[in-house]
Coordinates of C-alpha atoms in Angstrom, one line a residue:
X1 CA -41.9 2.4 -9.5
X2 CA -39.0 2.7 -12.3
X3 CA -37.0 5.9 -12.3
X4 CA -37.8 8.4 -15.5
X5 CA -34.1 9.2 -14.8
X6 CA -31.1 8.7 -17.2
X7 CA -27.9 6.6 -16.0
X8 CA -26.0 9.6 -16.3
X9 CA -28.6 11.3 -14.0
X10 CA -28.3 9.2 -11.4
X11 CA -24.5 9.8 -11.7
X12 CA -24.8 13.1 -11.2
X13 CA -27.1 12.9 -8.1
X14 CA -24.8 10.4 -6.9
X15 CA -21.9 13.0 -7.0
X16 CA -23.9 15.6 -5.2
X17 CA -24.4 12.8 -2.3
X18 CA -20.9 12.2 -2.3
X19 CA -19.6 15.3 -2.0
X20 CA -22.1 15.7 1.0
X21 CA -20.7 12.8 2.4
X22 CA -23.5 11.0 2.7
X23 CA -22.1 8.0 0.7
X24 CA -24.9 5.2 1.4
X25 CA -27.3 7.3 -0.9
X26 CA -24.7 7.8 -3.2
X27 CA -24.3 4.2 -3.5
X28 CA -28.0 3.9 -4.2
X29 CA -28.0 6.3 -7.2
X30 CA -24.8 4.9 -8.4
X31 CA -26.6 1.6 -8.6
X32 CA -29.2 2.8 -10.3
X33 CA -27.1 4.0 -12.9
X34 CA -25.5 0.9 -13.3
X35 CA -28.9 -1.1 -13.7
X36 CA -30.1 1.6 -16.6
X37 CA -26.4 0.9 -18.2
X38 CA -23.9 -1.9 -16.9
X39 CA -21.6 -0.7 -19.7
X40 CA -20.4 2.2 -17.9
X41 CA -16.8 1.5 -15.8
X42 CA -17.2 5.2 -13.7
X43 CA -20.6 4.1 -12.2
X44 CA -18.8 1.0 -10.7
X45 CA -15.6 3.1 -9.8
X46 CA -17.5 5.9 -8.2
X47 CA -19.6 3.2 -6.2
X48 CA -16.1 1.8 -5.5
X49 CA -14.8 5.3 -4.0
X50 CA -18.4 4.9 -1.7
X51 CA -17.3 2.0 -0.4
X52 CA -14.1 2.3 0.4
X53 CA -15.0 5.7 2.7
X54 CA -17.5 2.9 4.4
X55 CA -14.8 0.8 5.0
X56 CA -16.4 -1.8 2.7
X57 CA -13.9 -3.4 1.1
X58 CA -14.9 -6.6 -0.6
X59 CA -16.9 -4.7 -2.5
X60 CA -14.8 -2.4 -3.6
X61 CA -13.0 -5.0 -4.9
X62 CA -15.6 -6.2 -6.5
X63 CA -16.6 -3.2 -8.4
X64 CA -12.9 -2.4 -9.3
X65 CA -12.5 -5.8 -10.9
X66 CA -15.7 -4.7 -13.0
X67 CA -14.0 -0.9 -13.7
X68 CA -10.6 -2.6 -15.2
X69 CA -12.7 -5.2 -17.2
X70 CA -14.5 -2.5 -18.9
X71 CA -11.4 0.3 -19.0
X72 CA -8.3 -1.7 -18.8
X73 CA -6.5 1.7 -18.5
X74 CA -8.9 3.4 -15.8
X75 CA -6.5 4.5 -12.7
X76 CA -8.8 4.9 -10.0
X77 CA -10.0 1.4 -10.8
X78 CA -6.7 0.1 -10.0
X79 CA -5.7 2.3 -7.1
X80 CA -9.3 1.8 -5.3
X81 CA -8.8 -2.2 -5.7
X82 CA -4.9 -2.1 -4.3
X83 CA -5.9 0.2 -1.2
X84 CA -8.9 -2.5 -0.3
X85 CA -6.6 -4.9 -1.2
X86 CA -4.1 -3.6 1.4
X87 CA -6.7 -3.5 4.0
X88 CA -8.1 -6.8 3.4
X89 CA -4.5 -7.7 4.4
X90 CA -3.4 -9.1 0.7
X91 CA -0.3 -6.6 0.5
X92 CA 0.7 -9.3 -2.7
X93 CA -2.3 -8.7 -4.8
X94 CA -2.8 -5.0 -3.5
X95 CA 1.1 -4.3 -4.9
X96 CA 0.3 -5.5 -8.2
X97 CA -2.5 -3.5 -8.7
X98 CA -0.7 -0.1 -7.2
X99 CA 2.1 -0.6 -9.4
X100 CA -0.3 -0.8 -12.5
X101 CA -2.1 2.4 -10.8
X102 CA 1.3 4.0 -10.9
X103 CA 2.1 3.0 -14.3
X104 CA -0.9 4.4 -15.8
X105 CA -1.1 7.4 -13.6
X106 CA 2.2 8.6 -15.1
X107 CA 0.7 8.0 -18.6
X108 CA -2.5 10.1 -18.0
X109 CA -0.5 12.9 -16.1
X110 CA -3.0 11.8 -13.2
X111 CA -3.2 14.5 -10.6
X112 CA -2.9 11.8 -7.6
X113 CA 0.5 9.9 -8.9
X114 CA 1.8 11.2 -5.2
X115 CA -1.4 9.3 -3.2
X116 CA -1.0 6.2 -5.5
X117 CA 2.9 6.5 -4.0
X118 CA 2.5 7.0 -0.7
X119 CA -0.4 3.7 -0.8
X120 CA 2.2 1.6 -2.9
X121 CA 4.7 2.2 -0.5
X122 CA 2.9 1.2 2.3
X123 CA 2.2 -2.4 0.3
X124 CA 5.9 -2.4 -0.1
X125 CA 6.0 -2.5 3.5
X126 CA 3.5 -4.5 4.7
X127 CA 4.6 -7.0 1.8
X128 CA 8.2 -7.0 3.4
X129 CA 6.5 -7.4 7.3
X130 CA 4.4 -10.5 5.8
X131 CA 7.8 -11.9 4.4
X132 CA 9.9 -11.6 7.6
X133 CA 7.2 -13.2 9.6
X134 CA 7.5 -15.9 7.6
X135 CA 11.5 -15.8 7.6
X136 CA 11.5 -15.6 11.8
X137 CA 8.9 -18.6 11.5
X138 CA 11.3 -20.5 10.1
X139 CA 14.1 -19.7 12.5
X140 CA 12.2 -19.9 15.9
X141 CA 9.8 -22.9 16.7
X142 CA 8.3 -20.6 19.3
X143 CA 7.2 -18.3 16.9
X144 CA 6.0 -20.0 14.5
X145 CA 3.9 -22.1 16.8
X146 CA 2.2 -18.3 18.6
X147 CA 2.1 -17.1 15.6
X148 CA 0.2 -20.5 13.9
X149 CA -2.3 -19.7 17.1
X150 CA -3.3 -16.4 16.5
X151 CA -3.8 -16.9 12.8
X152 CA -6.2 -20.2 13.3
X153 CA -8.2 -17.4 16.1
X154 CA -8.4 -15.1 13.2
X155 CA -9.5 -17.6 10.9
X156 CA -12.3 -18.8 13.1
X157 CA -13.5 -15.4 14.3
X158 CA -13.6 -14.6 10.3
X159 CA -15.6 -17.8 9.8
X160 CA -18.1 -17.2 11.8
X161 CA -19.3 -13.9 10.5
X162 CA -22.0 -13.6 8.4
X163 CA -21.0 -12.4 4.8
X164 CA -24.1 -11.1 4.1
X165 CA -24.4 -8.7 7.1
X166 CA -23.8 -5.1 6.3
X167 CA -21.1 -4.6 8.6
X168 CA -18.9 -7.4 7.2
X169 CA -16.3 -5.6 5.9
X170 CA -15.8 -3.3 9.6
X171 CA -16.1 -6.7 11.5
X172 CA -12.8 -8.3 9.1
X173 CA -10.9 -5.2 9.5
X174 CA -11.1 -5.1 13.1
X175 CA -10.4 -9.0 13.5
X176 CA -7.4 -8.4 11.1
X177 CA -6.1 -5.2 13.3
X178 CA -6.6 -7.4 16.3
X179 CA -4.4 -9.8 14.6
X180 CA -1.8 -7.2 13.7
X181 CA -1.6 -6.1 17.4
X182 CA -1.2 -9.6 18.7
X183 CA 1.4 -10.4 16.2
X184 CA 3.2 -7.0 17.1
X185 CA 3.1 -8.0 20.7
X186 CA 4.4 -11.5 20.4
X187 CA 7.7 -10.3 18.2
X188 CA 8.0 -6.8 20.7
X189 CA 8.2 -9.9 23.7
X190 CA 10.5 -12.0 21.8
X191 CA 12.6 -9.5 20.8
X192 CA 13.0 -8.6 25.1
X193 CA 13.5 -11.1 25.6
X194 CA 17.0 -11.8 23.7
X195 CA 18.1 -8.3 24.4
X196 CA 18.5 -6.0 27.6
X197 CA 15.3 -4.5 27.9
X198 CA 17.0 -0.8 27.4
X199 CA 17.9 -2.1 23.8
X200 CA 14.6 -3.8 23.2
X201 CA 12.9 -2.4 20.2
X202 CA 9.6 -3.1 18.3
X203 CA 10.0 -5.9 15.9
X204 CA 10.0 -4.0 12.4
X205 CA 13.3 -2.1 13.7
X206 CA 15.6 -5.3 13.7
X207 CA 17.2 -7.6 11.5
X208 CA 18.3 -11.4 12.0
X209 CA 21.7 -11.7 11.4
X210 CA 22.5 -15.4 9.6
X211 CA 23.8 -18.1 11.7
X212 CA 27.6 -18.6 11.3
X213 CA 29.7 -22.3 11.5
X214 CA 31.1 -20.8 14.8
X215 CA 27.2 -20.6 16.3
X216 CA 25.5 -22.4 18.5
X217 CA 23.6 -25.2 16.6
X218 CA 20.6 -23.9 17.9
X219 CA 20.7 -20.6 16.9
X220 CA 18.9 -20.8 13.2
X221 CA 16.2 -22.1 16.0
X222 CA 16.6 -19.0 18.3
X223 CA 15.5 -15.2 18.3
X224 CA 18.2 -14.5 20.4
X225 CA 20.3 -14.0 17.0
X226 CA 18.7 -11.0 16.6
X227 CA 21.2 -8.4 15.8
X228 CA 19.5 -4.5 16.1
X229 CA 21.1 -2.3 13.5
X230 CA 20.8 1.6 13.2
X231 CA 17.9 2.5 11.1
X232 CA 19.9 4.5 8.3
X233 CA 18.9 4.8 4.7
X234 CA 22.2 5.4 2.4
X235 CA 21.9 8.9 1.2
X236 CA 22.1 7.8 -2.8
X237 CA 18.6 6.2 -2.1
X238 CA 16.9 9.0 -0.9
X239 CA 15.5 12.1 -3.3
X240 CA 17.0 15.2 -3.1
X241 CA 14.0 17.7 -3.1
X242 CA 12.1 15.9 -0.2
X243 CA 14.7 13.4 1.5
X244 CA 12.1 10.7 1.2
X245 CA 13.1 7.2 -0.2
X246 CA 12.8 6.9 -4.3
X247 CA 10.3 4.8 -5.8
X248 CA 10.7 5.4 -9.5
X249 CA 14.6 7.6 -9.6
X250 CA 15.2 9.3 -12.8
X251 CA 18.3 11.4 -13.9
X252 CA 18.7 15.1 -14.9
X253 CA 20.6 15.2 -18.1
X254 CA 21.1 18.7 -17.0
X255 CA 22.9 17.9 -13.9
X256 CA 23.3 14.3 -13.4
X257 CA 21.4 14.5 -10.2
X258 CA 18.9 11.6 -9.5
X259 CA 15.3 12.7 -8.2
X260 CA 11.8 10.9 -7.5
X261 CA 10.2 11.3 -10.8
X262 CA 6.9 12.4 -9.2
X263 CA 9.2 15.2 -7.3
X264 CA 10.2 16.6 -10.6
X265 CA 6.7 16.5 -12.2
X266 CA 5.2 18.4 -9.4
X267 CA 8.6 21.1 -9.8
X268 CA 7.3 21.5 -13.0
X269 CA 3.9 22.0 -11.9
X270 CA 4.5 25.0 -10.1
X271 CA 6.1 26.4 -13.2
X272 CA 10.0 25.9 -12.0
X273 CA 10.9 24.9 -15.3
X274 CA 15.0 24.2 -14.0
X275 CA 17.1 21.4 -12.7
X276 CA 16.5 21.9 -8.6
X277 CA 20.3 21.8 -8.3
X278 CA 22.4 23.2 -10.9
X279 CA 19.2 25.9 -12.0
X280 CA 19.8 25.2 -15.8
X281 CA 16.5 25.5 -17.8
X282 CA 15.0 21.9 -17.8
X283 CA 11.6 19.9 -18.7
X284 CA 10.5 16.7 -18.3
X285 CA 12.0 15.6 -21.7
X286 CA 15.0 16.2 -20.2
X287 CA 14.6 13.2 -17.4
X288 CA 16.3 9.7 -18.2
X289 CA 15.1 6.6 -15.8
X290 CA 17.6 5.5 -13.5
X291 CA 17.2 2.0 -13.8
X292 CA 20.2 0.6 -11.8
X293 CA 19.4 3.2 -9.2
X294 CA 15.6 1.5 -9.0
X295 CA 17.0 -2.2 -8.9
X296 CA 18.9 -0.7 -5.9
X297 CA 16.2 0.9 -4.2
X298 CA 13.8 -2.3 -5.0
X299 CA 16.4 -4.7 -3.9
X300 CA 17.4 -2.4 -0.5
X301 CA 13.6 -2.1 0.4
X302 CA 13.0 -5.8 0.0
X303 CA 15.4 -6.2 2.9
X304 CA 14.8 -3.2 4.7
X305 CA 10.9 -2.5 4.6
X306 CA 10.9 0.1 7.1
X307 CA 12.5 2.2 5.1
X308 CA 9.5 3.2 3.6
X309 CA 8.8 5.5 6.5
X310 CA 12.1 7.0 6.6

């Protein structure tokens, strides 16, 4: 029997189920709302959020693609899609989605901009890790061989899954997590084989020094070229309030000091309409993008992905 409720009434019922953390029931209600009116982006967005809670990441991406098709300025659509793609092991696509979410959140004064920055930073780190692995693979035949075996095993396990099964995304996420764990074990093992045990550190804490003419011809193929360096971020790349790595630095015209944009917006949101350092009266109109420093931050992060967690 067809429902006599309107699309919006189904959405409201879905919202109640969501508040009660009954996500499966909420999905049913949002789905009914979509059947009633498939042109409303918020129905797909709400359903995507439920799927995100249930770790059904492929479904999140599918719904969010529809969200941004119907509403190209929907912050949550890009945000949820970026989160899901990060969980699916797609940091490059996730980064693109999350950058768009961040831009829209600033335009719309979203109250979860900080959450977007957190996931955006994680996407940058995951992208760096993948690039580092590709670089190390080009330097070490042993690493490349072992990494390929792990990747092939992962692909076989994923292909063996039933894509129509209810727990497909959960099983796929488990396989990806197992792959990550194995790669980290491999990287730690290779690092320990190249330095004294007491100096061994996890993979993402080291950098490989470029070969020099004086080095052995085999250096470029040997992980023993790993050089360990202190994990210190230059002060000028850190926000002056939170001391965290900056993503979107802006200059205060009142003091000349650079801050993270969202940190200042939160500062103003608490009614503190003054420069945190100079104490001079200040509003968001007194902020200017520090483009040179932003480029420096992005360049540093592209070479030192661990700095995200500094």
